[in-house]
PDB file of C-alpha atoms in Angstrom:
ATOM      1  CA  MET A   1      18.251   9.030  -1.856  1.00 62.00           C
ATOM      2  CA  GLN A   2      18.455   9.633   1.878  1.00 89.00           C
ATOM      3  CA  ALA A   3      14.687   9.647   2.319  1.00 88.00           C
ATOM      4  CA  ALA A   4      14.434   6.012   1.212  1.00 86.00           C
ATOM      5  CA  HIS A   5      17.119   5.092   3.733  1.00 85.00           C
ATOM      6  CA  TRP A   6      15.210   6.725   6.590  1.00 89.00           C
ATOM      7  CA  PHE A   7      11.915   5.213   5.445  1.00 88.00           C
ATOM      8  CA  GLU A   8      13.668   1.825   5.597  1.00 88.00           C
ATOM      9  CA  VAL A   9      14.899   2.512   9.138  1.00 88.00           C
ATOM     10  CA  ALA A  10      11.410   3.564  10.237  1.00 86.00           C
ATOM     11  CA  SER A  11       9.831   0.605   8.422  1.00 89.00           C
ATOM     12  CA  GLN A  12      12.069  -1.764  10.361  1.00 90.00           C
ATOM     13  CA  ALA A  13      10.718  -0.109  13.519  1.00 90.00           C
ATOM     14  CA  ASP A  14       7.195  -1.174  12.425  1.00 91.00           C
ATOM     15  CA  ILE A  15       5.893   2.288  11.552  1.00 93.00           C
ATOM     16  CA  PRO A  16       3.057   1.780   9.019  1.00 94.00           C
ATOM     17  CA  ALA A  17       3.409   5.233   7.454  1.00 95.00           C
ATOM     18  CA  ALA A  18       7.070   4.440   6.756  1.00 94.00           C
ATOM     19  CA  ASP A  19       6.041   1.170   5.099  1.00 97.00           C
ATOM     20  CA  PHE A  20       3.706   3.175   2.871  1.00 96.00           C
ATOM     21  CA  MET A  21       6.312   5.786   1.959  1.00 95.00           C
ATOM     22  CA  LEU A  22       8.947   3.125   1.288  1.00 96.00           C
ATOM     23  CA  ALA A  23       6.430   1.222  -0.865  1.00 98.00           C
ATOM     24  CA  ASN A  24       5.893   4.387  -2.896  1.00 97.00           C
ATOM     25  CA  ALA A  25       9.650   4.676  -3.382  1.00 96.00           C
ATOM     26  CA  TYR A  26       9.920   1.072  -4.614  1.00 97.00           C
ATOM     27  CA  ARG A  27       6.867   1.464  -6.851  1.00 97.00           C
ATOM     28  CA  ASP A  28       8.276   4.618  -8.439  1.00 96.00           C
ATOM     29  CA  GLY A  29      11.975   3.725  -8.324  1.00 95.00           C
ATOM     30  CA  SER A  30      12.621   6.859  -6.289  1.00 94.00           C
ATOM     31  CA  GLY A  31      15.948   6.520  -4.491  1.00 93.00           C
ATOM     32  CA  VAL A  32      15.800   2.727  -4.740  1.00 95.00           C
ATOM     33  CA  PRO A  33      15.572   0.343  -7.692  1.00 96.00           C
ATOM     34  CA  ARG A  34      11.981  -0.114  -8.878  1.00 97.00           C
ATOM     35  CA  ASP A  35      10.586  -3.303  -7.300  1.00 98.00           C
ATOM     36  CA  ASP A  36       6.847  -3.963  -7.596  1.00 98.00           C
ATOM     37  CA  ALA A  37       6.992  -7.102  -5.431  1.00 98.00           C
ATOM     38  CA  ARG A  38       8.680  -5.234  -2.569  1.00 98.00           C
ATOM     39  CA  ALA A  39       6.246  -2.327  -2.969  1.00 98.00           C
ATOM     40  CA  LEU A  40       3.277  -4.698  -2.842  1.00 97.00           C
ATOM     41  CA  ALA A  41       4.587  -6.411   0.302  1.00 97.00           C
ATOM     42  CA  LEU A  42       5.078  -3.060   2.027  1.00 97.00           C
ATOM     43  CA  TYR A  43       1.619  -1.789   0.998  1.00 95.00           C
ATOM     44  CA  ARG A  44       0.084  -4.993   2.380  1.00 94.00           C
ATOM     45  CA  ARG A  45       2.005  -4.634   5.634  1.00 95.00           C
ATOM     46  CA  ALA A  46       0.837  -1.033   6.045  1.00 94.00           C
ATOM     47  CA  ALA A  47      -2.721  -2.040   5.132  1.00 89.00           C
ATOM     48  CA  GLU A  48      -2.665  -4.741   7.810  1.00 89.00           C
ATOM     49  CA  HIS A  49      -2.208  -1.864  10.256  1.00 90.00           C
ATOM     50  CA  GLU A  50      -5.266  -0.176   8.690  1.00 85.00           C
ATOM     51  CA  LEU A  51      -3.347   2.719   7.182  1.00 87.00           C
ATOM     52  CA  PRO A  52      -6.094   4.124   4.920  1.00 85.00           C
ATOM     53  CA  GLU A  53      -3.722   5.301   2.194  1.00 86.00           C
ATOM     54  CA  ALA A  54      -2.178   1.835   1.919  1.00 88.00           C
ATOM     55  CA  VAL A  55      -5.547   0.097   1.808  1.00 85.00           C
ATOM     56  CA  GLN A  56      -6.742   2.452  -0.911  1.00 84.00           C
ATOM     57  CA  THR A  57      -3.530   1.953  -2.900  1.00 88.00           C
ATOM     58  CA  LEU A  58      -4.026  -1.823  -2.686  1.00 87.00           C
ATOM     59  CA  ALA A  59      -7.633  -1.455  -3.808  1.00 85.00           C
ATOM     60  CA  MET A  60      -6.546   0.479  -6.880  1.00 85.00           C
ATOM     61  CA  ALA A  61      -3.721  -1.985  -7.599  1.00 90.00           C
ATOM     62  CA  TYR A  62      -6.181  -4.893  -7.525  1.00 88.00           C
ATOM     63  CA  ARG A  63      -8.705  -3.021  -9.648  1.00 85.00           C
ATOM     64  CA  ASN A  64      -6.181  -1.874 -12.254  1.00 88.00           C
ATOM     65  CA  GLY A  65      -3.871  -4.892 -12.227  1.00 92.00           C
ATOM     66  CA  GLU A  66      -0.852  -2.946 -10.978  1.00 94.00           C
ATOM     67  CA  LEU A  67       2.212  -4.050  -8.984  1.00 95.00           C
ATOM     68  CA  GLY A  68       2.202  -7.417 -10.722  1.00 94.00           C
ATOM     69  CA  LEU A  69      -1.390  -8.209  -9.720  1.00 92.00           C
ATOM     70  CA  LYS A  70      -4.060  -9.406 -12.121  1.00 90.00           C
ATOM     71  CA  PRO A  71      -7.182  -7.217 -12.181  1.00 90.00           C
ATOM     72  CA  ASP A  72      -9.589  -8.572  -9.548  1.00 84.00           C
ATOM     73  CA  ALA A  73     -12.908  -6.804  -8.984  1.00 79.00           C
ATOM     74  CA  ASP A  74     -13.751  -8.922  -5.920  1.00 83.00           C
ATOM     75  CA  ALA A  75     -10.473  -8.079  -4.189  1.00 78.00           C
ATOM     76  CA  PHE A  76     -10.990  -4.432  -5.163  1.00 77.00           C
ATOM     77  CA  HIS A  77     -14.368  -4.414  -3.432  1.00 75.00           C
ATOM     78  CA  ALA A  78     -13.001  -6.139  -0.320  1.00 79.00           C
ATOM     79  CA  GLN A  79     -10.184  -3.597  -0.061  1.00 76.00           C
ATOM     80  CA  TRP A  80     -12.686  -0.723  -0.232  1.00 73.00           C
ATOM     81  CA  ILE A  81     -14.643  -2.296   2.611  1.00 74.00           C
ATOM     82  CA  GLU A  82     -11.420  -2.411   4.626  1.00 75.00           C
ATOM     83  CA  THR A  83     -10.751   1.223   3.734  1.00 78.00           C
ATOM     84  CA  ALA A  84     -14.162   2.249   4.987  1.00 70.00           C
ATOM     85  CA  HIS A  85     -13.594   0.297   8.195  1.00 74.00           C
ATOM     86  CA  ALA A  86     -10.166   1.871   8.711  1.00 74.00           C
ATOM     87  CA  LEU A  87     -11.643   5.328   8.229  1.00 73.00           C
ATOM     88  CA  LYS A  88     -14.525   4.495  10.585  1.00 71.00           C
ATOM     89  CA  HIS A  89     -17.005   5.416   7.850  1.00 51.00           C
ATOM     90  CA  PRO A  90     -20.006   3.364   6.784  1.00 51.00           C
ATOM     91  CA  VAL A  91     -19.339   1.154   3.799  1.00 48.00           C
ATOM     92  CA  VAL A  92     -20.154   2.999   0.603  1.00 44.00           C
ATOM     93  CA  ALA A  93     -19.636   1.408  -2.795  1.00 44.00           C
ATOM     94  CA  PRO A  94     -17.005   3.276  -4.809  1.00 49.00           C
TER      95      PRO A  94
END
């Protein structure tokens, strides 16, 4: 898939949205082989740049035990706090 190639190029240029889109591709096996570990690393990288979608995806992965993670309610809560911060909203419990 050409989209995955261009997401990879943009990801290498440190564009957080590209990290997120490439992570989605690896998570879903869309245009690239499915690779949960690679997806998780890319979501974390995008979340470190406070990309709200990536932070929320990490929160759900921790809560649900996805992408090779064990369910972790404490990490889930911490990720939601980061989401709220990234969105510049007051912290509200999910």
